């Protein structure tokens, strides 16, 4: 029998129905007392997930307006450490109008975006909103018969981004070695650049 760690109990209905049930949403809102809540951290804090919950907003535009400051706060806090990659997942509950017992949770995702101290957070937020609204509109225009019941919230995933990494000795290709124009010290630690500079300074 499936177990819900948020509700702290087992449930018998399908997971998609449980996740949009009144009892589950009520419990989740009790746990997430603030609009923004860290819900997961792994890889020694290199990967973090935040939950921006919806509180009684029936319109997607109103919901986005309410959580916008919290999105900026997440970004600024993460930028205090380093640049990062981020993507957002909008979670909504849908029902079938002709049979309101049929419920399903739908997720709409954005692509990963690299955010640095030079990034325009306002522009990034506008892109996130536009992409999510477009996905929602496309889903509802497919004629699936699903109707939006509730906006559950926005999940913001953050991964530390460090494109510059040190490395150790890497053999050069034969045609470069023949030129004898590159200092390539054979070492077994991560100080190859330091050794190359020292070798050059001794000549």
CSV table of C-alpha atoms in Angstrom, one decimal:
chain,number,residue,atom,x,y,z
A,1,UNK,CA,0.0,0.0,0.0
A,2,UNK,CA,1.5,3.4,-1.0
A,3,UNK,CA,2.7,5.7,1.8
A,4,UNK,CA,2.6,9.5,1.8
A,5,UNK,CA,5.4,11.1,3.9
A,6,UNK,CA,3.6,14.4,3.9
A,7,UNK,CA,0.3,13.0,5.2
A,8,UNK,CA,2.2,10.4,7.3
A,9,UNK,CA,-0.2,7.7,6.3
A,10,UNK,CA,-1.0,5.0,3.7
A,11,UNK,CA,-3.6,5.6,1.1
A,12,UNK,CA,-5.6,3.3,-1.2
A,13,UNK,CA,-6.5,5.6,-4.1
A,14,UNK,CA,-4.2,6.1,-7.1
A,15,UNK,CA,-1.3,8.4,-6.3
A,16,UNK,CA,-2.5,11.1,-8.8
A,17,UNK,CA,-5.8,11.3,-7.0
A,18,UNK,CA,-4.2,11.3,-3.6
A,19,UNK,CA,-1.9,14.2,-4.5
A,20,UNK,CA,-4.9,16.4,-5.4
A,21,UNK,CA,-7.2,15.3,-2.6
A,22,UNK,CA,-8.3,17.9,-0.1
A,23,UNK,CA,-6.7,16.1,2.8
A,24,UNK,CA,-3.3,15.9,1.1
A,25,UNK,CA,-3.4,19.5,0.0
A,26,UNK,CA,-4.5,20.6,3.4
A,27,UNK,CA,-1.6,18.7,5.1
A,28,UNK,CA,0.9,20.1,2.5
A,29,UNK,CA,-0.2,23.6,3.3
A,30,UNK,CA,0.2,23.0,7.0
A,31,UNK,CA,3.7,21.8,6.5
A,32,UNK,CA,4.6,24.6,4.1
A,33,UNK,CA,3.4,27.5,6.2
A,34,UNK,CA,5.4,30.0,4.2
A,35,UNK,CA,5.0,30.7,0.5
A,36,UNK,CA,8.5,29.4,-0.1
A,37,UNK,CA,9.7,26.2,1.5
A,38,UNK,CA,12.9,24.1,0.8
A,39,UNK,CA,11.7,20.6,0.3
A,40,UNK,CA,14.8,18.8,-0.8
A,41,UNK,CA,18.6,19.1,-0.7
A,42,UNK,CA,21.2,16.6,-2.0
A,43,UNK,CA,24.8,16.3,-3.1
A,44,UNK,CA,26.0,18.3,-0.1
A,45,UNK,CA,23.7,21.2,-1.0
A,46,UNK,CA,24.7,21.3,-4.7
A,47,UNK,CA,21.1,20.4,-5.7
A,48,UNK,CA,18.2,22.1,-4.0
A,49,UNK,CA,14.5,22.1,-4.5
A,50,UNK,CA,12.0,24.8,-3.4
A,51,UNK,CA,8.3,24.7,-3.3
A,52,UNK,CA,6.3,27.9,-3.9
A,53,UNK,CA,2.8,27.0,-2.8
A,54,UNK,CA,-0.4,28.5,-4.1
A,55,UNK,CA,-2.6,30.1,-1.5
A,56,UNK,CA,-6.1,30.5,-2.8
A,57,UNK,CA,-5.1,32.0,-6.2
A,58,UNK,CA,-7.5,30.7,-8.9
A,59,UNK,CA,-5.8,32.7,-11.7
A,60,UNK,CA,-2.4,31.8,-12.9
A,61,UNK,CA,-1.5,35.4,-13.4
A,62,UNK,CA,-2.4,36.3,-9.8
A,63,UNK,CA,-0.4,33.2,-8.6
A,64,UNK,CA,2.7,34.3,-10.5
A,65,UNK,CA,2.4,37.8,-9.2
A,66,UNK,CA,2.3,36.6,-5.6
A,67,UNK,CA,5.3,34.3,-5.9
A,68,UNK,CA,7.5,36.5,-8.0
A,69,UNK,CA,9.4,38.1,-5.0
A,70,UNK,CA,10.0,34.6,-3.6
A,71,UNK,CA,11.5,33.5,-6.9
A,72,UNK,CA,13.9,36.5,-6.8
A,73,UNK,CA,14.8,35.7,-3.2
A,74,UNK,CA,15.7,32.1,-4.2
A,75,UNK,CA,17.9,33.3,-7.0
A,76,UNK,CA,19.7,35.9,-5.0
A,77,UNK,CA,20.3,33.6,-2.1
A,78,UNK,CA,21.8,30.9,-4.5
A,79,UNK,CA,24.0,33.5,-6.2
A,80,UNK,CA,25.6,34.3,-2.9
A,81,UNK,CA,27.4,31.0,-3.3
A,82,UNK,CA,27.9,30.6,-7.1
A,83,UNK,CA,26.2,30.6,-10.4
A,84,UNK,CA,23.5,27.9,-10.9
A,85,UNK,CA,21.2,26.1,-13.4
A,86,UNK,CA,17.5,26.2,-12.6
A,87,UNK,CA,14.3,24.9,-14.0
A,88,UNK,CA,10.7,25.3,-12.8
A,89,UNK,CA,7.8,22.9,-12.7
A,90,UNK,CA,4.3,24.1,-12.4
A,91,UNK,CA,1.9,21.6,-10.8
A,92,UNK,CA,-1.8,21.8,-11.3
A,93,UNK,CA,-4.8,19.6,-10.6
A,94,UNK,CA,-7.2,18.9,-13.4
A,95,UNK,CA,-10.7,17.3,-13.5
A,96,UNK,CA,-13.1,16.0,-16.1
A,97,UNK,CA,-16.2,18.3,-16.0
A,98,UNK,CA,-18.5,15.5,-16.9
A,99,UNK,CA,-17.2,13.3,-14.1
A,100,UNK,CA,-15.6,15.3,-11.2
A,101,UNK,CA,-14.4,12.1,-9.6
A,102,UNK,CA,-11.7,11.9,-12.4
A,103,UNK,CA,-8.8,14.0,-11.2
A,104,UNK,CA,-5.2,14.1,-12.3
A,105,UNK,CA,-2.1,16.1,-11.5
A,106,UNK,CA,-0.3,17.7,-14.5
A,107,UNK,CA,3.2,19.1,-14.5
A,108,UNK,CA,4.5,21.8,-16.9
A,109,UNK,CA,8.3,22.3,-17.1
A,110,UNK,CA,10.8,24.8,-18.3
A,111,UNK,CA,14.2,24.1,-19.7
A,112,UNK,CA,17.3,24.5,-17.6
A,113,UNK,CA,18.5,28.1,-17.5
A,114,UNK,CA,22.0,29.2,-16.4
A,115,UNK,CA,21.8,32.1,-13.9
A,116,UNK,CA,24.8,34.2,-13.0
A,117,UNK,CA,25.3,37.5,-11.1
A,118,UNK,CA,25.1,39.3,-14.5
A,119,UNK,CA,21.7,37.7,-15.3
A,120,UNK,CA,18.6,39.8,-15.6
A,121,UNK,CA,16.3,38.1,-13.1
A,122,UNK,CA,13.2,40.0,-14.2
A,123,UNK,CA,13.7,38.8,-17.8
A,124,UNK,CA,14.3,35.2,-16.7
A,125,UNK,CA,11.1,35.3,-14.6
A,126,UNK,CA,9.1,36.6,-17.6
A,127,UNK,CA,10.5,33.8,-19.7
A,128,UNK,CA,9.6,31.2,-17.1
A,129,UNK,CA,6.0,32.5,-16.9
A,130,UNK,CA,5.6,32.7,-20.6
A,131,UNK,CA,6.9,29.1,-21.2
A,132,UNK,CA,4.7,27.6,-18.4
A,133,UNK,CA,1.5,29.5,-19.6
A,134,UNK,CA,2.2,28.4,-23.2
A,135,UNK,CA,2.5,24.7,-22.1
A,136,UNK,CA,-0.7,25.0,-20.1
A,137,UNK,CA,-2.5,26.5,-23.0
A,138,UNK,CA,-1.3,23.9,-25.4
A,139,UNK,CA,-2.3,21.1,-23.1
A,140,UNK,CA,-5.9,22.5,-22.8
A,141,UNK,CA,-6.2,23.1,-26.5
A,142,UNK,CA,-5.5,19.5,-27.4
A,143,UNK,CA,-9.1,18.6,-26.7
A,144,UNK,CA,-8.3,16.3,-23.8
A,145,UNK,CA,-11.4,17.3,-21.9
A,146,UNK,CA,-9.4,18.2,-18.7
A,147,UNK,CA,-10.3,21.4,-16.9
A,148,UNK,CA,-8.1,23.2,-14.5
A,149,UNK,CA,-9.3,22.7,-10.9
A,150,UNK,CA,-6.4,24.0,-8.7
A,151,UNK,CA,-3.0,25.5,-9.1
A,152,UNK,CA,-0.9,23.5,-6.6
A,153,UNK,CA,2.3,25.4,-6.8
A,154,UNK,CA,5.6,25.9,-8.4
A,155,UNK,CA,8.7,23.7,-7.8
A,156,UNK,CA,12.0,25.5,-8.4
A,157,UNK,CA,15.0,23.2,-8.9
A,158,UNK,CA,18.5,24.7,-8.4
A,159,UNK,CA,21.8,23.0,-9.4
A,160,UNK,CA,25.2,24.6,-8.7
A,161,UNK,CA,26.9,25.5,-11.9
A,162,UNK,CA,30.7,25.6,-12.1
A,163,UNK,CA,32.0,25.4,-15.7
A,164,UNK,CA,35.6,25.9,-14.7
A,165,UNK,CA,37.1,22.8,-13.1
A,166,UNK,CA,40.7,21.9,-12.4
A,167,UNK,CA,42.1,18.6,-13.8
A,168,UNK,CA,45.2,16.6,-13.8
A,169,UNK,CA,47.6,15.4,-16.5
A,170,UNK,CA,46.1,14.8,-20.0
A,171,UNK,CA,48.3,13.4,-22.7
A,172,UNK,CA,48.7,15.6,-25.8
A,173,UNK,CA,48.1,14.4,-29.3
A,174,UNK,CA,51.2,13.4,-31.2
A,175,UNK,CA,51.2,16.3,-33.6
A,176,UNK,CA,51.2,18.8,-30.7
A,177,UNK,CA,54.0,17.0,-28.9
A,178,UNK,CA,56.2,17.1,-32.0
A,179,UNK,CA,56.0,20.9,-32.1
A,180,UNK,CA,57.6,21.1,-28.5
A,181,UNK,CA,55.6,24.3,-28.0
A,182,UNK,CA,53.5,23.2,-25.1
A,183,UNK,CA,54.6,22.7,-21.5
A,184,UNK,CA,52.6,19.6,-20.3
A,185,UNK,CA,53.9,18.4,-16.9
A,186,UNK,CA,53.1,14.8,-16.1
A,187,UNK,CA,51.6,15.1,-12.6
A,188,UNK,CA,49.1,13.1,-10.4
A,189,UNK,CA,47.4,16.0,-8.6
A,190,UNK,CA,45.4,19.1,-9.6
A,191,UNK,CA,48.3,21.6,-9.9
A,192,UNK,CA,49.2,21.1,-13.5
A,193,UNK,CA,48.9,24.8,-14.3
A,194,UNK,CA,51.1,25.7,-11.4
A,195,UNK,CA,53.8,23.3,-12.5
A,196,UNK,CA,53.6,24.6,-16.1
A,197,UNK,CA,54.2,28.1,-14.8
A,198,UNK,CA,57.1,27.1,-12.6
A,199,UNK,CA,58.8,25.1,-15.4
A,200,UNK,CA,58.5,28.1,-17.7
A,201,UNK,CA,59.9,30.5,-15.1
A,202,UNK,CA,63.0,28.3,-14.6
A,203,UNK,CA,64.0,28.5,-18.3
